[in-house]
Amino acid sequence: MSTSTPATDGPPAVVLSGITKRFPGVVANSDVHLTVRTGEVHALCGENGAGKSTLMKILYGMQHPDEGTIEVAGKAVRFRSPADAIRAGIGMVHQHFMLADNLTVQENVVLGAEALHGIGGRARKVILDLAKSTGLTVDPAVLVERLGVADRQRVEILKVLYRGAKVVILDEPTAVLVPQEVDELFATLRAMQQQGFTFLFISHKLDEVRAIADSVTVIRRGTTVGTADPKAVSSRQLAEMMVGSELPSPETRESTVTDRVVLRVEGLGLVAEEGTRPVLDGIDLVVRSGEVVGIAGVEGNGQTELVETIMGMRRAHHGRVLLADRDVTRLGTLARREAGIGYVPEDRHRQGLLLTQPLWANRVLGHQTREPVAKGPWLDLAGAKRDTERIVADFDVRTPGIDVPAAALSGGNQQKLVVGRELSGDPVLLIASHPTRGVDVGAQALIWDEIKAARARGLAVLLISADLDELIGLSDTIKVMLRGRLVADADPASVTPEDLGSAMTGAGSTSAAVAELGGGE
Amino acid sequence: MGILRGKLLPPVLAILFSALLCGIALLVSGANPVDAFGVMVSQVGQGTTAVDIINSTGTYYIAALAVAIGFQMNLFNIGVEGQYRVAAVVAAVVGGSLALPPGLHALVVILVAALVGALWAAIPAVLKVTRGVNEVISTIMMNGLALGLAAYLIREDVFGELRGNNIRTPEIPESGWVPGIPLGSAGTVFGLVFLAALLGVGYWVMMNRTRFGFELKASGESATAAAAGGVNAKKMVLVAMLLSGGIAGLVSMPEILGRDHTYNLNFPAGLGFAGIAIALLGRNHPGGIAFGALLWAFLDKSGLALDNVGVPREIVTIMQGAIVLSVVVAYEVVRRFELAAEQRRVGKQLGTVGAS
């Protein structure tokens, strides 16, 4: 519970004691204790749905605690609304930016706070002053739509500072940034820390937490588990505090790759629906039994199209898709699924689940022609329910029953259900698009484990992920995708996220672990 | 209990709300709402009203089922109106020109009606699947064509014959009639009212027990999830539309085979549109639709009595419209409320147990 930080003397910036919120949500806060000292960067970690957001909403005045007290700079306060919190010097930078694109930086900052310094020259002067501390170098008269993501975030921070915040809550600030921008953000935070600002940093990226935070408080199932010195604990230990058990790592070093080819993609080409621009261009790909092939790439470089073409949801314009030597290029999605392809779609809400339908009906989706959920043209309700119970048990889907609608589950549990379904019926190939995106550490560990176990049984896996650690940890082979083409191979045993990152942006590889493929068209 | 509440609460709220609206409308027009509603209720015991309501319920029920099949996958078949009309003319003409043993004769007429309805619906379905034509537009246009086609087919120089000042198709011989249940002075219940009930059962089985029903529901809930799950959207549009049209073709069968035995100028119009409203009211559920159809029939037939107490019976139309609007709103409100309640329940069972 003790750390050495550049904290100044005097009362802590924020003290939450005994906060309990019987919030009608997935998890309530119960008896939460949190002490944030002035001038520190205090990280708040926890799984999705652990109660981080609720707690921050309470601190920011958006929710009212049923029990417990809040002290800011030594004085007990009661916030009725965010306006009260702002007056007490607490500001919040939301994960999703709340900026008007068609207004200038200055207009965005001043909007709603016109009474402070007017809207003219005086406001501009204050903004320029504050901008220095946030590292924002653009002119306040520039339109926000012309700013990049990192600068937009700075504008958000600026907005909070302009309103006089001394304590800034950052809700998953790095989720939208690339590694280099994260470093810049951290430099900014450290500089501002020297000027006496206090930060509450919400994240579940543990490496970042360890890089920036002076102390870490872990929250699990609505209550604080403890506070630790991030310098003294490993990411693994932190993660274990978050889940309350020992974690497996994504690493799968002992190779299970065989020489039996399961998926062979030859010269696959796809033309954009509007126009003639190629979205996929001459893709050659082989996935063998027991092998995980990872595709790295900045989103929008054709990964979605590649997956949907292999799944038969889009019609290829060139090339062939072979599943275990059988040409499936002309088959529909259902026939490909029947041939043994499991598919974890990138967006579980849009593509993976029928949200208002019960869990057992979601088990049927994609398997509606196969045992045990169907018999000929008839559904086998008993079989579907039995098998759903199996998935719920084996994949630790936390639900009161299989008759609740899928929408009632938390994201991690929904995803466990989807992965469990797609691994049902002995698939030979699993296509997993961002299989652990937006899920908590516990669900992530379980999904990794299941993928590894299936791989050991001989499953071929095509993995698409924006989480480079996941990609490097799980894959036997990594291919880099850029503008619809596979441009480089990387060896997951030696490649670093930074190497991959520069290959993904087309900056060229600087590492021996990334081998560029022949530049042929 | 929560599930039942979620299903029953919205229509009850909506009906109460629309009754309130109509009450206000009656007050504004200077009539006594209590009297008006009283007259409507007591009308049920008068003459053949009760039997008329049952017969009308059967017809409405079939029309609403036809619409509901499309609704299940967000396919808006506004063309039920035209499908049942064309089906009725052709079936009446075929029935009137055939000589078959009893039973078989009626069966053939019914099958022809279903087939013609499906074919009429096939045109917008094919247009949608191949050319992406919106089915709302095309089915509305097909309704216009249906009116013209029906009018043409019963011309004297085509298939029709002039009787008094009415033009009609040749009468279907007695072997093609479907006998009803005579209740003396209270009227005769159409035999094919039971066909409606049978269709309802079949519809329930299809939606809840078959792969097709599952795919239909999945397509309606989330087209993207259905596609990822291997549901062929084009095939679903085609089959759902044909099925919808086939059932629409049966809408007029109870009346034609049970009473009229011919298609004539007095052929009822607007059943397809009523079917849309009833399907909405019943939330595509076979039980809900039955209730909606009964309510609709009651308002229609009992509303006739309003003239006797000097209340314009158009008030019934206002009430029907108000019910549909309130139902749509009420369901959305209750749906959101229920989902939040369900999430709360799941949260309670997991979250607080874990946090304790």
CSV table of N, CA, C and O in Angstrom, one decimal, chain B residues 95-164:
chain,number,residue,atom,x,y,z
B,95,GLY,N,-62.5,-22.7,-59.9
B,95,GLY,CA,-63.5,-23.5,-59.2
B,95,GLY,C,-64.8,-23.6,-60.0
B,95,GLY,O,-65.4,-24.6,-60.0
B,96,GLY,N,-65.1,-22.5,-60.6
B,96,GLY,CA,-66.4,-22.4,-61.3
B,96,GLY,C,-66.4,-23.2,-62.6
B,96,GLY,O,-67.4,-23.5,-63.2
B,97,SER,N,-65.2,-23.5,-63.1
B,97,SER,CA,-65.2,-24.2,-64.4
B,97,SER,C,-64.8,-25.7,-64.3
B,97,SER,O,-64.6,-26.4,-65.3
B,98,LEU,N,-64.6,-26.2,-63.1
B,98,LEU,CA,-64.2,-27.5,-62.8
B,98,LEU,C,-65.4,-28.4,-62.4
B,98,LEU,O,-66.3,-27.9,-61.8
B,99,ALA,N,-65.3,-29.7,-62.6
B,99,ALA,CA,-66.3,-30.6,-62.1
B,99,ALA,C,-65.5,-31.7,-61.4
B,99,ALA,O,-64.8,-32.5,-62.0
B,100,LEU,N,-65.4,-31.6,-60.1
B,100,LEU,CA,-64.6,-32.6,-59.3
B,100,LEU,C,-65.5,-33.1,-58.2
B,100,LEU,O,-66.4,-32.5,-57.8
B,101,PRO,N,-65.1,-34.3,-57.6
B,101,PRO,CA,-65.8,-34.8,-56.5
B,101,PRO,C,-65.7,-33.8,-55.3
B,101,PRO,O,-64.8,-33.0,-55.2
B,102,PRO,N,-66.7,-33.8,-54.4
B,102,PRO,CA,-66.7,-32.9,-53.2
B,102,PRO,C,-65.4,-33.2,-52.4
B,102,PRO,O,-64.9,-34.3,-52.4
B,103,GLY,N,-65.0,-32.2,-51.8
B,103,GLY,CA,-63.7,-32.3,-51.0
B,103,GLY,C,-62.6,-32.0,-51.9
B,103,GLY,O,-61.9,-30.9,-51.7
B,104,LEU,N,-62.3,-32.8,-52.9
B,104,LEU,CA,-61.2,-32.6,-53.8
B,104,LEU,C,-61.4,-31.3,-54.5
B,104,LEU,O,-60.4,-30.5,-54.7
B,105,HIS,N,-62.6,-31.0,-54.9
B,105,HIS,CA,-62.9,-29.8,-55.6
B,105,HIS,C,-62.5,-28.5,-54.8
B,105,HIS,O,-61.7,-27.7,-55.3
B,106,ALA,N,-62.9,-28.5,-53.5
B,106,ALA,CA,-62.6,-27.4,-52.7
B,106,ALA,C,-61.0,-27.3,-52.5
B,106,ALA,O,-60.4,-26.2,-52.5
B,107,LEU,N,-60.4,-28.5,-52.3
B,107,LEU,CA,-59.0,-28.5,-52.1
B,107,LEU,C,-58.2,-27.9,-53.3
B,107,LEU,O,-57.3,-27.1,-53.1
B,108,VAL,N,-58.7,-28.3,-54.5
B,108,VAL,CA,-58.1,-27.7,-55.7
B,108,VAL,C,-58.2,-26.2,-55.7
B,108,VAL,O,-57.2,-25.5,-56.0
B,109,VAL,N,-59.4,-25.7,-55.4
B,109,VAL,CA,-59.6,-24.3,-55.4
B,109,VAL,C,-58.6,-23.6,-54.4
B,109,VAL,O,-58.0,-22.6,-54.7
B,110,ILE,N,-58.5,-24.2,-53.2
B,110,ILE,CA,-57.7,-23.6,-52.2
B,110,ILE,C,-56.2,-23.6,-52.6
B,110,ILE,O,-55.5,-22.6,-52.5
B,111,LEU,N,-55.8,-24.8,-53.2
B,111,LEU,CA,-54.4,-24.8,-53.7
B,111,LEU,C,-54.1,-23.8,-54.8
B,111,LEU,O,-53.1,-23.2,-54.8
B,112,VAL,N,-55.1,-23.7,-55.7
B,112,VAL,CA,-54.9,-22.7,-56.8
B,112,VAL,C,-54.8,-21.3,-56.2
B,112,VAL,O,-53.9,-20.5,-56.6
B,113,ALA,N,-55.6,-21.0,-55.2
B,113,ALA,CA,-55.5,-19.7,-54.6
B,113,ALA,C,-54.1,-19.4,-54.0
B,113,ALA,O,-53.5,-18.4,-54.2
B,114,ALA,N,-53.6,-20.4,-53.2
B,114,ALA,CA,-52.3,-20.3,-52.6
B,114,ALA,C,-51.2,-20.1,-53.7
B,114,ALA,O,-50.4,-19.2,-53.6
B,115,LEU,N,-51.4,-20.9,-54.7
B,115,LEU,CA,-50.4,-20.8,-55.8
B,115,LEU,C,-50.4,-19.5,-56.5
B,115,LEU,O,-49.3,-18.9,-56.7
B,116,VAL,N,-51.6,-19.0,-56.8
B,116,VAL,CA,-51.7,-17.7,-57.5
B,116,VAL,C,-51.1,-16.6,-56.6
B,116,VAL,O,-50.4,-15.7,-57.0
B,117,GLY,N,-51.5,-16.6,-55.3
B,117,GLY,CA,-51.0,-15.6,-54.4
B,117,GLY,C,-49.5,-15.6,-54.3
B,117,GLY,O,-48.8,-14.6,-54.4
B,118,ALA,N,-48.9,-16.8,-54.3
B,118,ALA,CA,-47.4,-16.9,-54.3
B,118,ALA,C,-46.8,-16.4,-55.5
B,118,ALA,O,-45.8,-15.7,-55.5
B,119,LEU,N,-47.5,-16.7,-56.7
B,119,LEU,CA,-46.9,-16.3,-58.0
B,119,LEU,C,-47.0,-14.7,-58.0
B,119,LEU,O,-46.0,-14.1,-58.5
B,120,TRP,N,-48.1,-14.2,-57.6
B,120,TRP,CA,-48.2,-12.7,-57.6
B,120,TRP,C,-47.1,-12.1,-56.7
B,120,TRP,O,-46.6,-11.0,-57.1
B,121,ALA,N,-46.8,-12.7,-55.6
B,121,ALA,CA,-45.8,-12.2,-54.7
B,121,ALA,C,-44.4,-12.5,-55.3
B,121,ALA,O,-43.4,-11.8,-54.9
B,122,ALA,N,-44.3,-13.5,-56.2
B,122,ALA,CA,-43.0,-13.8,-56.7
B,122,ALA,C,-42.4,-12.7,-57.5
B,122,ALA,O,-41.2,-12.5,-57.6
B,123,ILE,N,-43.3,-11.9,-58.1
B,123,ILE,CA,-42.7,-10.8,-59.0
B,123,ILE,C,-41.9,-9.8,-58.2
B,123,ILE,O,-40.7,-9.6,-58.5
B,124,PRO,N,-42.5,-9.2,-57.1
B,124,PRO,CA,-41.7,-8.3,-56.3
B,124,PRO,C,-40.5,-9.0,-55.7
B,124,PRO,O,-39.4,-8.4,-55.5
B,125,ALA,N,-40.7,-10.3,-55.3
B,125,ALA,CA,-39.6,-11.1,-54.7
B,125,ALA,C,-38.4,-11.2,-55.6
B,125,ALA,O,-37.2,-10.9,-55.3
B,126,VAL,N,-38.7,-11.6,-56.9
B,126,VAL,CA,-37.6,-11.7,-57.9
B,126,VAL,C,-37.0,-10.4,-58.2
B,126,VAL,O,-35.7,-10.3,-58.3
B,127,LEU,N,-37.8,-9.3,-58.2
B,127,LEU,CA,-37.2,-8.0,-58.5
B,127,LEU,C,-36.3,-7.6,-57.4
B,127,LEU,O,-35.2,-7.0,-57.6
B,128,LYS,N,-36.7,-7.9,-56.2
B,128,LYS,CA,-35.8,-7.5,-55.0
B,128,LYS,C,-34.5,-8.3,-55.0
B,128,LYS,O,-33.5,-7.7,-54.8
B,129,VAL,N,-34.6,-9.6,-55.3
B,129,VAL,CA,-33.4,-10.4,-55.2
B,129,VAL,C,-32.5,-10.1,-56.3
B,129,VAL,O,-31.2,-10.1,-56.1
B,130,THR,N,-33.0,-9.9,-57.5
B,130,THR,CA,-32.1,-9.8,-58.7
B,130,THR,C,-31.7,-8.3,-58.9
B,130,THR,O,-30.6,-8.0,-59.3
B,131,ARG,N,-32.7,-7.4,-58.7
B,131,ARG,CA,-32.4,-6.0,-59.0
B,131,ARG,C,-32.4,-5.1,-57.8
B,131,ARG,O,-32.2,-3.9,-58.0
B,132,GLY,N,-32.6,-5.6,-56.6
B,132,GLY,CA,-32.6,-4.8,-55.4
B,132,GLY,C,-33.8,-3.8,-55.3
B,132,GLY,O,-33.7,-2.8,-54.6
B,133,VAL,N,-34.9,-4.1,-56.0
B,133,VAL,CA,-36.0,-3.2,-56.0
B,133,VAL,C,-36.7,-3.3,-54.6
B,133,VAL,O,-37.0,-4.5,-54.1
B,134,ASN,N,-36.9,-2.2,-54.0
B,134,ASN,CA,-37.6,-2.2,-52.6
B,134,ASN,C,-39.0,-2.8,-52.7
B,134,ASN,O,-39.8,-2.4,-53.5
B,135,GLU,N,-39.2,-3.9,-51.8
B,135,GLU,CA,-40.5,-4.6,-51.9
B,135,GLU,C,-41.7,-3.7,-51.5
B,135,GLU,O,-42.8,-4.0,-51.9
B,136,VAL,N,-41.4,-2.7,-50.8
B,136,VAL,CA,-42.6,-1.8,-50.4
B,136,VAL,C,-43.1,-1.2,-51.6
B,136,VAL,O,-44.3,-1.2,-51.9
B,137,ILE,N,-42.2,-0.6,-52.4
B,137,ILE,CA,-42.7,0.1,-53.7
B,137,ILE,C,-43.3,-0.9,-54.6
B,137,ILE,O,-44.4,-0.7,-55.1
B,138,SER,N,-42.6,-2.0,-54.8
B,138,SER,CA,-43.1,-2.9,-55.9
B,138,SER,C,-44.4,-3.6,-55.5
B,138,SER,O,-45.3,-3.8,-56.3
B,139,THR,N,-44.6,-3.9,-54.2
B,139,THR,CA,-45.8,-4.6,-53.8
B,139,THR,C,-47.0,-3.6,-53.8
B,139,THR,O,-48.1,-3.9,-54.2
B,140,ILE,N,-46.7,-2.3,-53.5
B,140,ILE,CA,-47.8,-1.3,-53.6
B,140,ILE,C,-48.2,-1.2,-55.1
B,140,ILE,O,-49.4,-1.2,-55.4
B,141,MET,N,-47.3,-1.2,-56.0
B,141,MET,CA,-47.6,-1.1,-57.4
B,141,MET,C,-48.3,-2.4,-57.9
B,141,MET,O,-49.3,-2.3,-58.7
B,142,MET,N,-47.9,-3.5,-57.3
B,142,MET,CA,-48.6,-4.8,-57.7
B,142,MET,C,-50.1,-4.7,-57.2
B,142,MET,O,-51.0,-5.4,-57.8
B,143,ASN,N,-50.3,-4.0,-56.1
B,143,ASN,CA,-51.7,-3.9,-55.7
B,143,ASN,C,-52.6,-3.2,-56.7
B,143,ASN,O,-53.7,-3.6,-57.0
B,144,GLY,N,-52.0,-2.1,-57.3
B,144,GLY,CA,-52.7,-1.4,-58.3
B,144,GLY,C,-53.0,-2.3,-59.5
B,144,GLY,O,-54.1,-2.3,-60.1
B,145,LEU,N,-52.0,-3.1,-59.9
B,145,LEU,CA,-52.1,-4.0,-61.0
B,145,LEU,C,-53.2,-5.0,-60.7
B,145,LEU,O,-54.0,-5.4,-61.6
B,146,ALA,N,-53.2,-5.5,-59.5
B,146,ALA,CA,-54.2,-6.6,-59.1
B,146,ALA,C,-55.6,-6.1,-59.3
B,146,ALA,O,-56.4,-6.8,-59.8
B,147,LEU,N,-55.9,-4.8,-58.9
B,147,LEU,CA,-57.2,-4.3,-59.1
B,147,LEU,C,-57.6,-4.3,-60.5
B,147,LEU,O,-58.7,-4.8,-60.9
B,148,GLY,N,-56.7,-3.9,-61.4
B,148,GLY,CA,-57.0,-3.8,-62.8
B,148,GLY,C,-57.2,-5.2,-63.4
B,148,GLY,O,-58.1,-5.5,-64.1
B,149,LEU,N,-56.3,-6.1,-63.0
B,149,LEU,CA,-56.4,-7.5,-63.5
B,149,LEU,C,-57.7,-8.1,-63.1
B,149,LEU,O,-58.4,-8.8,-63.9
B,150,ALA,N,-58.1,-8.0,-61.8
B,150,ALA,CA,-59.3,-8.6,-61.3
B,150,ALA,C,-60.5,-8.0,-62.1
B,150,ALA,O,-61.4,-8.8,-62.5
B,151,ALA,N,-60.5,-6.7,-62.3
B,151,ALA,CA,-61.6,-6.1,-63.0
B,151,ALA,C,-61.7,-6.6,-64.4
B,151,ALA,O,-62.8,-6.9,-65.0
B,152,TYR,N,-60.5,-6.8,-65.0
B,152,TYR,CA,-60.5,-7.3,-66.4
B,152,TYR,C,-61.0,-8.8,-66.5
B,152,TYR,O,-61.8,-9.1,-67.3
B,153,LEU,N,-60.5,-9.6,-65.5
B,153,LEU,CA,-60.9,-11.0,-65.6
B,153,LEU,C,-62.4,-11.3,-65.4
B,153,LEU,O,-62.9,-12.3,-65.9
B,154,ILE,N,-63.1,-10.4,-64.7
B,154,ILE,CA,-64.5,-10.6,-64.5
B,154,ILE,C,-65.4,-9.9,-65.5
B,154,ILE,O,-66.6,-9.8,-65.4
B,155,ARG,N,-64.7,-9.3,-66.6
B,155,ARG,CA,-65.6,-8.8,-67.6
B,155,ARG,C,-66.4,-9.9,-68.3
B,155,ARG,O,-66.0,-11.0,-68.3
B,156,GLU,N,-67.5,-9.5,-68.8
B,156,GLU,CA,-68.4,-10.4,-69.4
B,156,GLU,C,-67.8,-11.2,-70.6
B,156,GLU,O,-68.0,-12.3,-70.8
B,157,ASP,N,-66.9,-10.4,-71.3
B,157,ASP,CA,-66.3,-11.1,-72.5
B,157,ASP,C,-65.0,-11.8,-72.1
B,157,ASP,O,-64.4,-12.4,-73.0
B,158,VAL,N,-64.7,-11.9,-70.8
B,158,VAL,CA,-63.6,-12.7,-70.4
B,158,VAL,C,-64.1,-13.9,-69.6
B,158,VAL,O,-64.5,-14.9,-70.2
B,159,PHE,N,-64.1,-13.8,-68.3
B,159,PHE,CA,-64.6,-15.0,-67.5
B,159,PHE,C,-65.9,-14.7,-66.8
B,159,PHE,O,-66.6,-15.5,-66.2
B,160,GLY,N,-66.3,-13.4,-66.7
B,160,GLY,CA,-67.4,-13.0,-65.9
B,160,GLY,C,-68.8,-13.2,-66.5
B,160,GLY,O,-68.9,-13.6,-67.7
B,161,GLU,N,-69.8,-13.0,-65.7
B,161,GLU,CA,-71.2,-13.1,-66.2
B,161,GLU,C,-72.0,-12.0,-65.4
B,161,GLU,O,-71.7,-11.7,-64.3
B,162,LEU,N,-73.0,-11.5,-66.0
B,162,LEU,CA,-73.8,-10.4,-65.4
B,162,LEU,C,-74.9,-11.0,-64.7
B,162,LEU,O,-75.7,-11.8,-65.2
B,163,ARG,N,-75.1,-10.7,-63.4
B,163,ARG,CA,-76.3,-11.2,-62.6
B,163,ARG,C,-76.9,-9.9,-62.0
B,163,ARG,O,-76.3,-9.3,-61.1
B,164,GLY,N,-78.1,-9.6,-62.4
B,164,GLY,CA,-78.7,-8.4,-61.9
B,164,GLY,C,-77.8,-7.2,-62.3
B,164,GLY,O,-77.4,-7.1,-63.5
